[in-house]
C-alpha cells in the first residue's frame, strides 16, 4: 500500500484516467464494429471521416498507439473499397 501522500494521490489519479481511457477506447471499438458491420457503401463513406477523426484523437492522446490507429484506418478504407 502507498506510504506517501503523493503516491496515494497518484493512485487516485490513475484510477480516474484509466476509467476515462477505457470509456473512449470502448466507444472507438463500438464505432469500428458498427462500421465493419455495415454493408451499405454510402453509409460507410459517411461514417468513415467520423471514425477516422476519433482514431486520430485517441492516438494523439496516447489512448491507443498511433500505428494501431493507422492500421485500423487502413482496414476500414479497404472495407469501403470491397463494398463497390
CSV table of N, CA and C in Angstrom, one decimal:
chain,number,residue,atom,x,y,z
A,1,UNK,N,0.8,-1.2,0.0
A,1,UNK,CA,0.0,0.0,0.0
A,1,UNK,C,0.9,1.3,0.0
A,2,UNK,N,0.3,2.3,-0.5
A,2,UNK,CA,1.1,3.6,-0.6
A,2,UNK,C,1.4,4.1,0.8
A,3,UNK,N,2.6,4.7,0.9
A,3,UNK,CA,3.1,5.2,2.2
A,3,UNK,C,3.2,6.8,2.1
A,4,UNK,N,3.1,7.4,1.0
A,4,UNK,CA,3.2,8.8,0.9
A,4,UNK,C,1.9,9.4,0.3
A,5,UNK,N,1.7,10.7,0.7
A,5,UNK,CA,0.5,11.4,0.2
A,5,UNK,C,0.5,11.5,-1.3
A,6,UNK,N,1.7,11.7,-1.9
A,6,UNK,CA,1.8,11.9,-3.3
A,6,UNK,C,1.5,10.6,-4.1
A,7,UNK,N,1.9,9.5,-3.5
A,7,UNK,CA,1.7,8.2,-4.2
A,7,UNK,C,0.2,7.8,-4.0
A,8,UNK,N,-0.4,8.2,-2.9
A,8,UNK,CA,-1.9,8.0,-2.8
A,8,UNK,C,-2.7,8.8,-3.8
A,9,UNK,N,-2.2,10.0,-4.0
A,9,UNK,CA,-2.9,10.9,-5.0
A,9,UNK,C,-2.7,10.3,-6.4
A,10,UNK,N,-1.5,9.8,-6.7
A,10,UNK,CA,-1.1,9.3,-8.0
A,10,UNK,C,-2.1,8.1,-8.3
A,11,UNK,N,-2.3,7.2,-7.2
A,11,UNK,CA,-3.2,6.1,-7.4
A,11,UNK,C,-4.6,6.6,-7.7
A,12,UNK,N,-5.1,7.6,-7.0
A,12,UNK,CA,-6.4,8.1,-7.3
A,12,UNK,C,-6.5,8.6,-8.7
A,13,UNK,N,-5.5,9.4,-9.1
A,13,UNK,CA,-5.5,10.0,-10.5
A,13,UNK,C,-5.5,8.9,-11.5
A,14,UNK,N,-4.7,7.8,-11.3
A,14,UNK,CA,-4.5,6.8,-12.3
A,14,UNK,C,-5.8,6.0,-12.5
A,15,UNK,N,-6.6,5.8,-11.4
A,15,UNK,CA,-7.9,5.1,-11.5
A,15,UNK,C,-8.8,6.0,-12.3
A,16,UNK,N,-8.8,7.3,-12.1
A,16,UNK,CA,-9.7,8.2,-12.8
A,16,UNK,C,-9.3,8.2,-14.3
A,17,UNK,N,-8.1,8.3,-14.6
A,17,UNK,CA,-7.6,8.3,-16.0
A,17,UNK,C,-7.9,7.0,-16.7
A,18,UNK,N,-7.7,5.9,-16.0
A,18,UNK,CA,-7.9,4.5,-16.6
A,18,UNK,C,-9.4,4.4,-16.9
A,19,UNK,N,-10.3,4.8,-16.1
A,19,UNK,CA,-11.7,4.8,-16.4
A,19,UNK,C,-12.1,5.6,-17.6
A,20,UNK,N,-11.5,6.8,-17.6
A,20,UNK,CA,-11.7,7.8,-18.8
A,20,UNK,C,-11.2,7.1,-20.1
A,21,UNK,N,-10.0,6.6,-20.1
A,21,UNK,CA,-9.4,6.0,-21.3
A,21,UNK,C,-10.2,4.8,-21.7
A,22,UNK,N,-10.6,3.9,-20.8
A,22,UNK,CA,-11.4,2.8,-21.1
A,22,UNK,C,-12.7,3.1,-21.8
A,23,UNK,N,-13.3,4.2,-21.3
A,23,UNK,CA,-14.6,4.6,-21.9
A,23,UNK,C,-14.4,5.0,-23.4
A,24,UNK,N,-13.3,5.8,-23.7
A,24,UNK,CA,-13.1,6.3,-25.0
A,24,UNK,C,-12.6,5.1,-25.9
A,25,UNK,N,-11.8,4.2,-25.4
A,25,UNK,CA,-11.4,3.1,-26.2
A,25,UNK,C,-12.5,2.2,-26.5
A,26,UNK,N,-13.4,2.0,-25.6
A,26,UNK,CA,-14.6,1.1,-25.9
A,26,UNK,C,-15.5,1.8,-26.9
A,27,UNK,N,-15.7,3.1,-26.8
A,27,UNK,CA,-16.5,3.9,-27.7
A,27,UNK,C,-15.9,3.7,-29.1
A,28,UNK,N,-14.6,3.8,-29.2
A,28,UNK,CA,-13.9,3.6,-30.5
A,28,UNK,C,-14.2,2.2,-31.1
A,29,UNK,N,-14.0,1.2,-30.2
A,29,UNK,CA,-14.2,-0.2,-30.7
A,29,UNK,C,-15.6,-0.4,-31.2
A,30,UNK,N,-16.6,0.2,-30.5
A,30,UNK,CA,-18.0,0.1,-30.9
A,30,UNK,C,-18.3,0.7,-32.3
A,31,UNK,N,-17.6,1.9,-32.5
A,31,UNK,CA,-17.8,2.6,-33.7
A,31,UNK,C,-17.2,1.8,-34.9
A,32,UNK,N,-16.0,1.2,-34.6
A,32,UNK,CA,-15.4,0.4,-35.7
A,32,UNK,C,-16.2,-0.8,-36.0
A,33,UNK,N,-16.7,-1.4,-34.9
A,33,UNK,CA,-17.6,-2.6,-35.1
A,33,UNK,C,-18.8,-2.3,-35.9
A,34,UNK,N,-19.4,-1.1,-35.6
A,34,UNK,CA,-20.6,-0.7,-36.4
A,34,UNK,C,-20.2,-0.5,-37.8
A,35,UNK,N,-19.1,0.2,-38.0
A,35,UNK,CA,-18.6,0.4,-39.4
A,35,UNK,C,-18.4,-0.8,-40.2
A,36,UNK,N,-17.7,-1.8,-39.6
A,36,UNK,CA,-17.5,-3.1,-40.3
A,36,UNK,C,-18.7,-3.9,-40.5
A,37,UNK,N,-19.7,-3.7,-39.7
A,37,UNK,CA,-21.0,-4.5,-39.8
A,37,UNK,C,-21.8,-3.9,-40.9
A,38,UNK,N,-21.6,-2.7,-41.3
A,38,UNK,CA,-22.4,-2.0,-42.3
A,38,UNK,C,-22.1,-2.6,-43.7
A,39,UNK,N,-23.1,-2.9,-44.5
A,39,UNK,CA,-22.9,-3.4,-45.9
A,39,UNK,C,-23.3,-2.3,-46.9
A,40,UNK,N,-23.7,-1.1,-46.4
A,40,UNK,CA,-24.1,-0.1,-47.3
A,40,UNK,C,-22.9,0.9,-47.6
A,41,UNK,N,-22.5,1.0,-48.8
A,41,UNK,CA,-21.3,1.8,-49.1
A,41,UNK,C,-21.5,3.3,-48.8
A,42,UNK,N,-22.7,3.8,-49.0
A,42,UNK,CA,-23.0,5.2,-48.8
A,42,UNK,C,-22.9,5.5,-47.3
A,43,UNK,N,-23.4,4.6,-46.4
A,43,UNK,CA,-23.3,4.8,-45.0
A,43,UNK,C,-21.9,4.7,-44.5
A,44,UNK,N,-21.1,3.8,-45.1
A,44,UNK,CA,-19.7,3.7,-44.7
A,44,UNK,C,-18.9,4.9,-45.1
A,45,UNK,N,-19.2,5.5,-46.3
A,45,UNK,CA,-18.5,6.7,-46.7
A,45,UNK,C,-18.8,7.8,-45.8
A,46,UNK,N,-20.0,7.9,-45.3
A,46,UNK,CA,-20.4,8.9,-44.4
A,46,UNK,C,-19.8,8.7,-43.0
A,47,UNK,N,-19.7,7.5,-42.5
A,47,UNK,CA,-19.1,7.2,-41.2
A,47,UNK,C,-17.6,7.3,-41.1
A,48,UNK,N,-17.0,7.1,-42.3
A,48,UNK,CA,-15.5,7.0,-42.3
A,48,UNK,C,-14.8,8.2,-41.7
A,49,UNK,N,-15.1,9.4,-42.1
A,49,UNK,CA,-14.4,10.6,-41.5
A,49,UNK,C,-14.6,10.7,-40.0
A,50,UNK,N,-15.8,10.3,-39.5
A,50,UNK,CA,-16.1,10.4,-38.1
A,50,UNK,C,-15.2,9.4,-37.3
A,51,UNK,N,-15.1,8.2,-37.8
A,51,UNK,CA,-14.3,7.2,-37.2
A,51,UNK,C,-12.9,7.5,-37.2
A,52,UNK,N,-12.5,8.0,-38.4
A,52,UNK,CA,-11.1,8.4,-38.6
A,52,UNK,C,-10.7,9.5,-37.6
A,53,UNK,N,-11.5,10.5,-37.5
A,53,UNK,CA,-11.3,11.6,-36.5
A,53,UNK,C,-11.1,11.1,-35.1
A,54,UNK,N,-12.0,10.1,-34.7
A,54,UNK,CA,-12.0,9.6,-33.4
A,54,UNK,C,-10.6,8.8,-33.2
A,55,UNK,N,-10.2,8.0,-34.2
A,55,UNK,CA,-9.0,7.3,-34.0
A,55,UNK,C,-7.8,8.2,-33.9
A,56,UNK,N,-7.8,9.3,-34.7
A,56,UNK,CA,-6.7,10.3,-34.6
A,56,UNK,C,-6.6,10.9,-33.3
A,57,UNK,N,-7.7,11.3,-32.7
A,57,UNK,CA,-7.7,11.9,-31.4
A,57,UNK,C,-7.2,11.0,-30.3
A,58,UNK,N,-7.7,9.7,-30.4
A,58,UNK,CA,-7.2,8.8,-29.4
A,58,UNK,C,-5.7,8.5,-29.5
A,59,UNK,N,-5.2,8.5,-30.7
A,59,UNK,CA,-3.8,8.2,-30.9
A,59,UNK,C,-3.0,9.5,-30.4
A,60,UNK,N,-3.5,10.6,-30.7
A,60,UNK,CA,-2.8,11.9,-30.2
A,60,UNK,C,-2.7,11.9,-28.7
A,61,UNK,N,-3.8,11.4,-28.0
A,61,UNK,CA,-3.8,11.5,-26.6
A,61,UNK,C,-3.2,10.2,-25.9
A,62,UNK,N,-2.6,9.3,-26.8
A,62,UNK,CA,-1.9,8.1,-26.3
A,62,UNK,C,-2.9,7.1,-25.6
A,63,UNK,N,-4.1,7.2,-26.0
A,63,UNK,CA,-5.1,6.2,-25.5
A,63,UNK,C,-4.9,4.9,-26.3
A,64,UNK,N,-4.6,5.0,-27.6
A,64,UNK,CA,-4.2,3.9,-28.5
A,64,UNK,C,-2.9,4.3,-29.2
A,65,UNK,N,-2.2,3.3,-29.6
A,65,UNK,CA,-0.9,3.6,-30.3
A,65,UNK,C,-1.2,4.2,-31.7
A,66,UNK,N,-0.3,5.1,-32.2
A,66,UNK,CA,-0.5,5.7,-33.5
A,66,UNK,C,-0.5,4.7,-34.6
A,67,UNK,N,0.3,3.6,-34.5
A,67,UNK,CA,0.3,2.6,-35.5
A,67,UNK,C,-1.0,1.8,-35.5
A,68,UNK,N,-1.5,1.6,-34.4
A,68,UNK,CA,-2.8,0.8,-34.3
A,68,UNK,C,-3.9,1.7,-35.0
A,69,UNK,N,-3.9,3.0,-34.7
A,69,UNK,CA,-4.9,3.8,-35.4
A,69,UNK,C,-4.7,3.8,-36.9
A,70,UNK,N,-3.5,3.8,-37.4
A,70,UNK,CA,-3.2,3.8,-38.8
A,70,UNK,C,-3.6,2.4,-39.4
A,71,UNK,N,-3.4,1.3,-38.7
A,71,UNK,CA,-3.8,0.0,-39.2
A,71,UNK,C,-5.3,-0.1,-39.3
A,72,UNK,N,-6.0,0.4,-38.3
A,72,UNK,CA,-7.5,0.4,-38.3
A,72,UNK,C,-8.0,1.2,-39.4
A,73,UNK,N,-7.5,2.4,-39.6
A,73,UNK,CA,-8.0,3.3,-40.7
A,73,UNK,C,-7.7,2.6,-42.0
A,74,UNK,N,-6.6,2.0,-42.2
A,74,UNK,CA,-6.3,1.3,-43.4
A,74,UNK,C,-7.3,0.2,-43.7
A,75,UNK,N,-7.6,-0.6,-42.7
A,75,UNK,CA,-8.5,-1.7,-42.9
A,75,UNK,C,-9.9,-1.2,-43.2
A,76,UNK,N,-10.3,-0.1,-42.6
A,76,UNK,CA,-11.6,0.5,-42.8
A,76,UNK,C,-11.7,1.0,-44.2
A,77,UNK,N,-10.7,1.6,-44.7
A,77,UNK,CA,-10.6,2.1,-46.1
A,77,UNK,C,-10.7,0.9,-47.1
A,78,UNK,N,-10.1,-0.2,-46.8
A,78,UNK,CA,-10.2,-1.4,-47.6
A,78,UNK,C,-11.6,-1.9,-47.6
A,79,UNK,N,-12.2,-1.8,-46.4
A,79,UNK,CA,-13.6,-2.3,-46.3
A,79,UNK,C,-14.5,-1.5,-47.2
A,80,UNK,N,-14.3,-0.2,-47.3
A,80,UNK,CA,-15.1,0.6,-48.2
A,80,UNK,C,-14.9,0.2,-49.7
A,81,UNK,N,-13.6,-0.1,-50.0
A,81,UNK,CA,-13.3,-0.5,-51.4
A,81,UNK,C,-14.0,-1.8,-51.8
A,82,UNK,N,-14.1,-2.7,-50.8
A,82,UNK,CA,-14.7,-4.0,-51.1
A,82,UNK,C,-16.2,-3.9,-51.3
A,83,UNK,N,-16.8,-2.8,-50.8
A,83,UNK,CA,-18.3,-2.7,-50.9
A,83,UNK,C,-18.7,-2.2,-52.3
A,84,UNK,N,-17.8,-1.9,-53.2
A,84,UNK,CA,-18.1,-1.4,-54.5
A,84,UNK,C,-19.2,-2.3,-55.2
